[in-house]
Short mmCIF file of C-alpha atoms and ligand atoms in Angstrom, two decimals:
data_model
loop_
_atom_site.label_atom_id
_atom_site.label_comp_id
_atom_site.label_asym_id
_atom_site.label_seq_id
_atom_site.Cartn_x
_atom_site.Cartn_y
_atom_site.Cartn_z
CA MET A 1 53.88 77.81 58.49
CA GLN A 2 53.87 76.92 54.76
CA HIS A 3 55.50 74.54 52.64
CA ASN A 4 57.88 76.17 50.48
CA PRO A 5 61.19 76.08 48.08
CA CYS A 6 63.91 74.22 49.53
CA ILE A 7 67.24 76.13 49.62
CA ARG A 8 67.60 79.81 49.31
CA LYS A 9 70.64 81.00 48.17
CA THR A 10 71.55 84.08 50.68
CA VAL A 11 74.35 86.90 50.19
CA PRO A 12 77.05 87.07 52.42
CA ILE A 13 76.29 88.95 55.46
CA ARG A 14 78.95 91.71 56.42
CA ALA A 15 78.00 93.34 59.19
CA ALA A 16 80.55 92.77 61.98
CA ARG A 17 78.91 92.06 65.64
CA PRO A 18 79.67 89.66 67.54
CA LEU A 19 78.86 86.02 68.28
CA PRO A 20 76.12 86.29 71.05
CA ALA A 21 77.53 84.48 74.31
CA LYS A 22 76.12 81.22 75.29
CA SER A 23 72.91 81.86 77.43
CA THR A 24 73.28 85.62 76.92
CA PRO A 25 71.36 87.96 74.61
CA GLY A 26 73.15 88.64 71.25
CA ALA A 27 72.89 91.93 69.26
CA HIS A 28 70.22 90.55 67.48
CA SER A 29 67.92 89.24 70.67
CA GLN A 30 64.68 91.48 71.51
CA GLN A 31 64.82 90.17 75.06
CA ALA A 32 67.95 89.09 76.84
CA THR A 33 68.20 85.80 78.21
CA ASP A 34 70.03 86.88 81.52
CA VAL A 35 73.08 84.32 81.89
CA ARG A 36 72.27 84.00 85.55
CA LEU A 37 69.15 82.44 84.81
CA GLY A 38 70.77 79.47 83.48
CA HIS A 39 73.14 79.48 86.72
CA ILE A 40 70.63 79.31 89.36
CA VAL A 41 68.60 76.13 87.55
CA ARG A 42 71.83 74.65 87.25
CA LEU A 43 72.56 75.50 90.57
CA LEU A 44 69.25 74.33 91.83
CA MET A 45 69.30 71.12 89.64
CA LYS A 46 72.86 70.25 91.31
CA HIS A 47 71.12 69.82 95.19
CA ALA A 48 67.55 68.52 94.06
CA THR A 49 66.89 67.57 97.37
CA VAL A 50 67.44 70.39 99.13
CA VAL A 51 66.37 73.98 100.32
CA VAL A 52 69.06 76.37 98.53
CA SER A 53 69.22 79.65 99.99
CA GLY A 54 68.69 83.32 98.95
CA THR A 55 72.13 84.24 100.27
CA LYS A 56 73.56 81.03 99.03
CA ILE A 57 72.52 81.78 95.27
CA ALA A 58 73.11 85.71 96.07
CA GLN A 59 77.14 84.19 96.77
CA GLU A 60 77.17 82.19 92.93
CA ILE A 61 76.05 84.76 91.00
CA SER A 62 77.36 87.83 92.53
CA SER A 63 74.56 89.38 93.23
CA ASN A 64 72.54 89.93 96.14
CA ARG A 65 68.86 88.49 97.79
CA SER A 66 66.88 90.58 96.19
CA GLU A 67 68.44 90.59 93.16
CA VAL A 68 67.73 86.28 93.23
CA TRP A 69 64.01 87.26 94.08
CA ARG A 70 63.58 88.95 90.97
CA LEU A 71 65.42 86.40 88.83
CA ILE A 72 63.59 83.75 90.33
CA GLN A 73 60.40 85.48 89.80
CA GLN A 74 61.85 85.75 85.87
CA LEU A 75 61.83 81.98 86.25
CA ARG A 76 58.75 80.91 87.52
CA GLY A 77 57.50 83.45 84.24
CA LEU A 78 59.10 81.41 81.98
CA GLY A 79 57.53 77.77 83.51
CA VAL A 80 59.87 76.73 86.21
CA ASP A 81 58.23 75.17 89.27
CA VAL A 82 60.59 77.00 92.10
CA ALA A 83 59.72 76.62 95.30
CA GLY A 84 60.13 78.54 98.03
CA HIS A 85 60.97 82.85 98.68
CA PRO A 86 63.52 84.82 100.49
CA ALA A 87 63.17 83.70 103.88
CA THR A 88 63.25 79.91 103.08
CA GLY A 89 65.75 79.69 99.99
CA TYR A 90 64.49 77.91 97.02
CA GLN A 91 64.48 74.53 95.61
CA LEU A 92 63.18 73.01 91.94
CA LYS A 93 59.97 70.96 92.39
CA SER A 94 60.69 69.37 88.79
CA VAL A 95 63.45 69.38 86.15
CA PRO A 96 62.49 72.38 83.65
CA ASP A 97 62.02 71.56 80.22
CA LEU A 98 63.92 74.78 78.76
CA LEU A 99 66.14 74.12 76.34
CA LEU A 100 68.65 76.13 78.07
CA PRO A 101 72.57 75.17 77.92
CA GLU A 102 73.08 73.87 81.80
CA ILE A 103 70.00 71.46 80.87
CA LEU A 104 71.01 70.47 77.36
CA GLY A 105 75.06 70.71 77.38
CA PRO A 106 75.50 67.49 78.89
CA LEU A 107 73.46 65.33 76.46
CA LEU A 108 75.34 66.46 73.78
CA ARG A 109 78.73 65.11 75.12
CA GLY A 110 80.53 63.63 71.84
CA THR A 111 78.69 65.43 69.08
CA ILE A 112 79.91 68.55 67.16
CA PHE A 113 77.47 70.41 69.08
CA ASP A 114 79.29 69.85 72.09
CA SER A 115 79.65 72.39 74.40
CA LYS A 116 78.14 75.39 71.57
CA VAL A 117 74.55 75.67 72.45
CA HIS A 118 73.57 79.52 72.78
CA HIS A 119 69.75 80.21 73.84
CA PHE A 120 67.62 82.78 73.72
CA TYR A 121 64.40 83.44 75.27
CA LYS A 122 62.86 85.53 73.07
CA ILE A 123 64.29 86.03 69.44
CA GLY A 124 63.11 87.27 65.47
CA SER A 125 64.67 84.18 63.74
CA THR A 126 67.31 81.75 64.77
CA ASN A 127 68.36 81.14 61.25
CA THR A 128 68.80 84.75 60.69
CA VAL A 129 71.19 84.74 64.03
CA ALA A 130 72.97 81.85 62.99
CA MET A 131 73.55 83.03 59.47
CA ALA A 132 74.93 86.16 60.94
CA ALA A 133 77.17 84.21 63.70
CA ALA A 134 78.65 81.68 60.80
CA ALA A 135 78.98 84.83 58.31
CA GLU A 136 81.39 85.79 61.54
CA ASN A 137 83.08 82.91 62.03
CA ALA A 138 80.70 80.43 64.51
CA PRO A 139 82.10 77.48 64.34
CA GLU A 140 80.45 74.62 63.12
CA GLY A 141 78.25 72.70 65.43
CA SER A 142 77.02 75.99 66.34
CA VAL A 143 73.44 75.92 67.79
CA PHE A 144 70.99 78.33 68.32
CA LEU A 145 68.11 77.93 70.40
CA ALA A 146 64.58 80.45 71.35
CA GLU A 147 62.33 80.14 73.39
CA GLU A 148 60.31 81.73 71.25
CA GLN A 149 60.64 83.53 67.93
CA THR A 150 59.05 86.80 67.10
CA ALA A 151 60.11 86.42 63.24
CA GLY A 152 60.02 82.75 62.57
CA ARG A 153 60.75 81.96 58.39
CA GLY A 154 59.57 79.02 56.70
CA ARG A 155 60.53 78.71 52.86
CA GLY A 156 59.48 80.81 50.31
CA ALA A 157 59.48 83.92 52.49
CA HIS A 158 56.63 82.20 54.57
CA SER A 159 56.52 82.68 58.57
CA TRP A 160 56.81 80.01 61.10
CA ASP A 161 54.33 80.32 63.79
CA SER A 162 56.38 80.25 67.30
CA ALA A 163 54.02 80.13 69.99
CA ARG A 164 56.92 80.87 73.40
CA SER A 165 58.46 77.07 74.60
CA THR A 166 55.62 74.98 72.93
CA GLY A 167 57.53 74.01 70.12
CA ILE A 168 61.36 73.62 69.02
CA TYR A 169 63.35 76.60 67.17
CA CYS A 170 66.43 75.37 66.33
CA SER A 171 69.40 76.57 63.38
CA VAL A 172 72.37 74.61 63.18
CA VAL A 173 75.89 76.00 61.22
CA LEU A 174 77.47 73.48 59.50
CA ARG A 175 80.90 73.87 56.92
CA PRO A 176 80.63 70.38 54.94
CA ALA A 177 83.32 70.60 52.31
CA LEU A 178 80.69 69.84 49.57
CA PRO A 179 80.03 71.38 46.61
CA PRO A 180 76.34 73.35 46.84
CA SER A 181 74.71 70.66 44.85
CA ASN A 182 75.11 68.18 47.59
CA VAL A 183 73.27 70.19 50.30
CA LEU A 184 69.75 69.12 49.44
CA VAL A 185 71.10 65.37 50.28
CA MET A 186 72.44 67.36 53.57
CA ALA A 187 68.53 69.05 53.93
CA LEU A 188 67.66 65.04 53.35
CA ALA A 189 69.20 63.88 55.92
CA ALA A 190 67.92 66.82 58.07
CA ALA A 191 64.53 65.19 57.66
CA LEU A 192 65.69 61.63 58.52
CA ALA A 193 67.60 62.67 61.80
CA VAL A 194 63.88 64.93 62.87
CA HIS A 195 62.11 61.69 61.75
CA ALA A 196 64.71 59.21 64.14
CA ALA A 197 64.18 61.55 67.13
CA ILE A 198 61.08 61.73 67.16
CA GLU A 199 60.25 58.02 67.10
CA GLN A 200 62.99 57.72 69.32
CA VAL A 201 61.35 59.10 71.95
CA ASP A 202 57.74 57.81 71.36
CA ALA A 203 57.93 54.42 69.36
CA ARG A 204 53.97 54.56 68.38
CA VAL A 205 54.44 57.63 66.56
CA HIS A 206 55.79 56.93 62.49
CA PRO A 207 55.93 60.40 60.86
CA ASP A 208 55.40 60.53 56.56
CA LEU A 209 58.68 62.43 54.87
CA LYS A 210 57.35 65.01 52.33
CA TRP A 211 59.76 65.80 49.96
CA PRO A 212 61.80 67.79 50.08
CA ASN A 213 62.09 67.82 53.77
CA ASP A 214 58.76 68.29 55.75
CA VAL A 215 57.51 65.79 58.26
CA LEU A 216 53.97 64.93 58.35
CA ILE A 217 51.43 63.23 60.93
CA THR A 218 48.06 62.48 59.45
CA GLY A 219 48.67 64.23 56.26
CA LYS A 220 49.75 67.77 58.82
CA LYS A 221 52.87 69.47 59.08
CA VAL A 222 54.46 68.47 62.61
CA CYS A 223 57.97 70.31 61.34
CA GLY A 224 59.55 72.10 58.95
CA ILE A 225 63.43 72.61 58.07
CA LEU A 226 64.47 76.06 56.37
CA THR A 227 68.09 75.17 54.99
CA GLU A 228 70.05 78.56 53.84
CA MET A 229 73.78 78.48 52.68
CA ASN A 230 76.11 80.90 51.44
CA ALA A 231 78.33 79.01 48.65
CA GLU A 232 80.83 79.99 45.93
CA ALA A 233 80.11 78.23 42.69
CA THR A 234 81.94 75.08 43.79
CA ARG A 235 82.03 75.48 47.63
CA VAL A 236 79.89 75.70 50.10
CA ARG A 237 81.32 78.28 52.70
CA TYR A 238 78.81 77.36 55.56
CA LEU A 239 75.08 75.98 55.95
CA VAL A 240 72.26 77.26 58.47
CA VAL A 241 69.85 74.03 58.80
CA GLY A 242 66.69 75.62 60.81
CA ILE A 243 64.49 73.30 62.59
CA GLY A 244 60.70 74.05 63.67
CA ILE A 245 58.99 71.07 65.72
CA ASN A 246 55.68 71.28 66.74
CA VAL A 247 55.87 69.91 69.90
CA ASN A 248 53.03 70.99 72.82
CA GLN A 249 50.82 73.30 70.86
CA PRO A 250 47.56 72.13 72.49
CA SER A 251 45.76 73.95 69.10
CA PHE A 252 46.38 75.53 66.52
CA PRO A 253 44.92 79.30 64.90
CA GLU A 254 42.20 78.53 62.37
CA GLU A 255 44.20 79.67 59.38
CA LEU A 256 46.46 76.66 60.37
CA GLU A 257 44.33 74.03 62.20
CA ASN A 258 43.78 72.09 58.26
CA GLN A 259 47.67 72.29 57.84
CA ALA A 260 49.57 72.20 61.40
CA ILE A 261 49.42 69.63 64.12
CA SER A 262 51.68 69.12 67.20
CA LEU A 263 53.03 66.01 68.68
CA ARG A 264 51.14 66.50 71.64
CA MET A 265 48.03 66.32 69.56
CA VAL A 266 48.77 63.19 68.01
CA THR A 267 49.55 61.19 71.10
CA GLY A 268 47.44 63.11 73.30
CA SER A 269 50.44 64.13 76.45
CA GLU A 270 52.83 66.71 76.72
CA TRP A 271 56.74 65.71 74.87
CA SER A 272 59.88 66.58 76.88
CA ARG A 273 61.59 69.67 74.32
CA VAL A 274 64.87 68.94 76.16
CA GLU A 275 64.55 64.94 75.35
CA LEU A 276 63.43 65.74 71.64
CA THR A 277 66.25 68.46 70.89
CA ALA A 278 68.98 65.96 72.58
CA ALA A 279 67.61 63.26 70.25
CA LEU A 280 67.53 65.65 67.15
CA LEU A 281 70.94 67.36 67.86
CA LYS A 282 72.56 63.70 68.17
CA SER A 283 70.67 61.73 65.09
CA LEU A 284 71.84 65.39 63.35
CA ASP A 285 75.60 64.49 64.15
CA HIS A 286 75.01 60.83 63.34
CA GLU A 287 73.45 62.25 59.54
CA TYR A 288 75.75 64.37 59.33
CA ARG A 289 79.07 62.49 59.99
CA LEU A 290 77.41 59.57 57.46
CA LEU A 291 77.98 62.60 55.06
CA ILE A 292 80.89 63.63 55.12
CA GLU A 293 83.09 60.58 55.98
CA GLN A 294 81.39 57.59 53.56
CA LYS A 295 81.23 57.86 50.21
CA GLU A 296 77.95 55.79 49.92
CA ALA A 297 75.98 58.09 52.40
CA ARG A 298 74.52 59.63 49.93
CA GLN A 299 73.14 56.69 48.23
CA SER A 300 72.01 55.75 51.96
CA ILE A 301 70.03 59.20 53.20
CA LEU A 302 67.98 58.81 49.22
CA ARG A 303 67.20 54.98 49.75
CA ARG A 304 66.13 55.89 53.63
CA PHE A 305 64.46 58.91 52.53
CA ALA A 306 61.85 57.36 50.18
CA GLU A 307 61.13 53.93 53.02
CA ARG A 308 60.25 56.52 55.68
CA SER A 309 58.20 59.04 52.73
CA SER A 310 54.45 58.48 50.81
CA TRP A 311 55.29 60.49 48.53
CA VAL A 312 58.04 59.75 46.82
CA ARG A 313 56.77 57.16 44.71
CA GLU A 314 53.13 56.16 42.41
CA LYS A 315 51.57 59.48 44.48
CA LYS A 316 49.37 62.03 42.36
CA VAL A 317 50.53 64.79 42.40
CA HIS A 318 50.77 68.87 41.67
CA ILE A 319 53.89 71.54 42.32
CA GLU A 320 53.13 75.28 41.34
CA GLU A 321 56.10 77.27 41.17
CA ASN A 322 56.52 80.81 39.72
CA GLY A 323 53.52 81.00 37.72
CA SER A 324 53.33 76.88 36.31
CA ARG A 325 51.88 74.07 37.51
CA ILE A 326 52.82 70.40 37.35
CA GLU A 327 51.01 67.71 37.61
CA GLY A 328 51.96 63.71 37.39
CA THR A 329 52.69 60.59 39.52
CA THR A 330 56.52 60.82 42.04
CA GLU A 331 58.78 58.59 40.52
CA GLY A 332 61.18 58.73 43.13
CA LEU A 333 64.58 60.74 43.77
CA ASP A 334 67.34 61.11 41.58
CA GLU A 335 71.01 61.31 42.33
CA SER A 336 70.89 64.26 43.72
CA GLY A 337 67.95 63.95 45.61
CA PHE A 338 65.56 65.69 43.31
CA LEU A 339 62.03 64.37 42.91
CA GLN A 340 61.26 62.96 39.44
CA VAL A 341 57.63 63.12 38.67
CA ARG A 342 55.84 61.35 35.32
CA THR A 343 53.88 64.15 33.32
CA ALA A 344 52.29 64.11 30.42
CA GLU A 345 55.26 65.24 28.82
CA GLY A 346 57.80 62.77 29.99
CA VAL A 347 59.54 62.57 33.32
CA GLN A 348 60.47 66.10 34.79
CA ARG A 349 62.96 66.86 37.59
CA ILE A 350 61.19 69.36 40.67
CA PHE A 351 64.25 70.93 41.64
CA SER A 352 61.68 73.60 44.15
CA GLY A 353 58.16 74.52 44.67
CA THR A 354 55.14 73.13 47.18
CA VAL A 355 54.34 69.68 46.53
CA ARG A 356 50.39 69.20 47.01
CA GLU A 357 48.47 65.75 46.42
CA MET A 358 45.80 66.05 43.63
CA ASN A 359 42.58 65.22 44.63
C1 BTN B 1 58.55 75.75 56.34
O1 BTN B 1 58.39 76.54 55.56
O2 BTN B 1 58.72 74.48 56.63
C2 BTN B 1 60.49 75.47 57.31
C3 BTN B 1 60.14 76.46 58.88
C4 BTN B 1 61.48 76.08 59.19
C5 BTN B 1 61.15 77.02 60.54
C6 BTN B 1 62.55 76.59 61.79
S1 BTN B 1 61.84 77.21 63.28
C7 BTN B 1 64.36 77.30 63.49
C8 BTN B 1 64.34 78.46 62.26
N1 BTN B 1 64.37 79.41 62.44
C9 BTN B 1 63.71 80.04 61.46
O3 BTN B 1 63.19 81.37 61.36
N2 BTN B 1 63.46 79.75 60.93
C10 BTN B 1 63.38 77.65 61.33
#
């Protein structure tokens, strides 16, 4: 997990692969999400107060009882608390905190993400899949979520620690009618959406935003955002905003413990990933609509980002990028969202690079 330059322009991906179906394995997944798992969870949730027979479940998924038993065992392996066995039938003990379309979908009604959630148990990178899907005409609002990433990517070719079912690994496809120069503002808006979602779920937690779009708590990273796009000189074809949130990690490996923190480590209790993901996507929907529909949105995003950031003004920082080093004091964002830093040579605009506090 690292802090890296902000926006990476990618070449078009031309491979003609079909868009992965919701909750089914795509050509890109390392481990298939069996669509029947989602159906079983939905069925058990619908009949939460009663025991559902293996025969009934088998009928619903057009299979047999021994296959149902095998799938129930898989669900248990994924942490879903199901009581019972083939002779007695099955019952959910609690609503599982899995980001399945069947669970998340109803919470996203009316947003651009409604009915467009794609779920994977294990995948290389949700951003990679989302970029490939966008190249194959995935509609705006397509969401790619994984319980685990085996090749999670951060900015600047760093990796993103993506352990199973502890974090949120989420990438969304957007198709804004904006020039590429406006994409930075969208990336800042994504950080605002994360900020709002965290505060909405637990009003005691007040994250700090670090330019361009890291979300920090006590100076450590709780969320990173990787924005990638495919664009012509004057027009964005599509944008993928990839968001990684550290939610329920009890701790981090030694090499990350000085940089990373999870929400659970902050509050001392587990967070619902379903609740936080729904809050995040609703918030992102709100910010995105503002940006594409309202002229004043850009000013509002820049202002609100600055209000929620201890980094944008009067912070002594250094930035290293491509072997050069800039040192100075931050002086706000310019009208495009670039960070301004007063140095010994005058005010410089920072286009990319990792901003670090001077010791
Ligand atoms: C950063 O370096 O701060 C950006 C990290 C972005 C991680 C997220 S997790 C979901 C999406 N898929 C990826 O491979 N990366 C992004």
